């Protein structure tokens, strides 16, 4: 059967089509799905376009941010309320990719891609998932990523998260061999809220250190309740590898990823080499 193209004008319609036909894939920005088409990996099925304006809506002025899954990296980059996310949006591909690549697509991008999803994991985002014609439900991003690994998904309509109270509490670093737009050796995001000079409810996430973005729980424990000084950073580096399962790919070996992770985590935490 040849490749078919369908159009959905509402989120509910798109979610219904995706739920009823396993061979349908949403064409969001298309940077990955069209590569599969052009390189012959997706030739038999349906590409679904979604034109609902709500898919690209953003609500960024308050403490809680809601971003439609159809927003591109360039749109995030250009929003002044989201300046803390600029380093993340800028880290995804070159300018042409950033004008097409969406938040929704990044949540499905396989490792070593998924830099924006790493930031969302550190921000403890909720992923709004619509599985049929009903309404969307909020799924914690960690649960969403685990379900994605098992092949369970639906239509992602939006993501929501609390804006960091202080932009400096959010840190992001992408390590790549090719500058400025290489693919990740790894990416690291940290949200380290500060209360009275001590870190409270630290969340740290890695990209390209496991099959999906993962929390760095050992690092979070090492930093919790501490001030961000040399002793705490040393303890965080010592715990850096806990829970990681990096792969060997065209970018780096799993050995190399393990070797350099503590070094880059230390640089992220000290702000070195920004
Ligand atoms: C040259 C190049 C460089 C790149 N560099 C980077 C990089 O540096 N960092 C990085 O993270 N990524 C990178 N990518 C990967 C990719 O561009 C991004 O991850 C992008 O965010 C994917 O979004 P998209 O909208 O283009 O996805 P699409 O190609 O539209 O979709 C990807 C997959 O996700 C599914 N999907 C998309 N949106 C939804 C949704 N809302 N609900 C349900 N399913 C959905 C699609 O059906 C498809 O299976 C690069 C890609 C290329 C080609």
GROMACS .gro file of C-alpha atoms in nm, residues 73 76-77 82-93 98 106 114-120 123 170-174 187-189 274:
model
   34
   73UNK     CA    1   1.234   2.525   1.902
   76UNK     CA    2   1.047   2.874   2.227
   77UNK     CA    3   1.377   3.052   2.166
   82UNK     CA    4   1.121   3.145   2.843
   83UNK     CA    5   1.470   3.291   2.838
   84UNK     CA    6   1.593   3.015   3.073
   85UNK     CA    7   1.507   2.765   2.794
   86UNK     CA    8   1.698   2.950   2.522
   87UNK     CA    9   2.017   2.742   2.563
   88UNK     CA   10   1.805   2.429   2.525
   89UNK     CA   11   1.611   2.540   2.217
   90UNK     CA   12   1.933   2.668   2.059
   91UNK     CA   13   2.101   2.330   2.116
   92UNK     CA   14   1.862   2.144   1.884
   93UNK     CA   15   2.015   2.115   1.535
   98UNK     CA   16   1.495   2.457   1.486
  106UNK     CA   17   1.146   1.591   2.060
  114UNK     CA   18   1.583   1.450   2.271
  115UNK     CA   19   1.771   1.746   2.421
  116UNK     CA   20   1.450   1.940   2.490
  117UNK     CA   21   1.294   1.637   2.660
  118UNK     CA   22   1.593   1.630   2.897
  119UNK     CA   23   1.516   1.986   3.004
  120UNK     CA   24   1.147   1.899   3.049
  123UNK     CA   25   1.160   2.072   3.510
  170UNK     CA   26   1.800   2.610   3.585
  171UNK     CA   27   2.116   2.487   3.414
  172UNK     CA   28   2.165   2.310   3.082
  173UNK     CA   29   2.468   2.181   2.898
  174UNK     CA   30   2.495   1.990   2.574
  187UNK     CA   31   2.310   1.660   2.753
  188UNK     CA   32   2.254   1.750   3.117
  189UNK     CA   33   1.979   1.966   3.266
  274UNK     CA   34   2.979   2.873   2.977
   0.00000   0.00000   0.00000
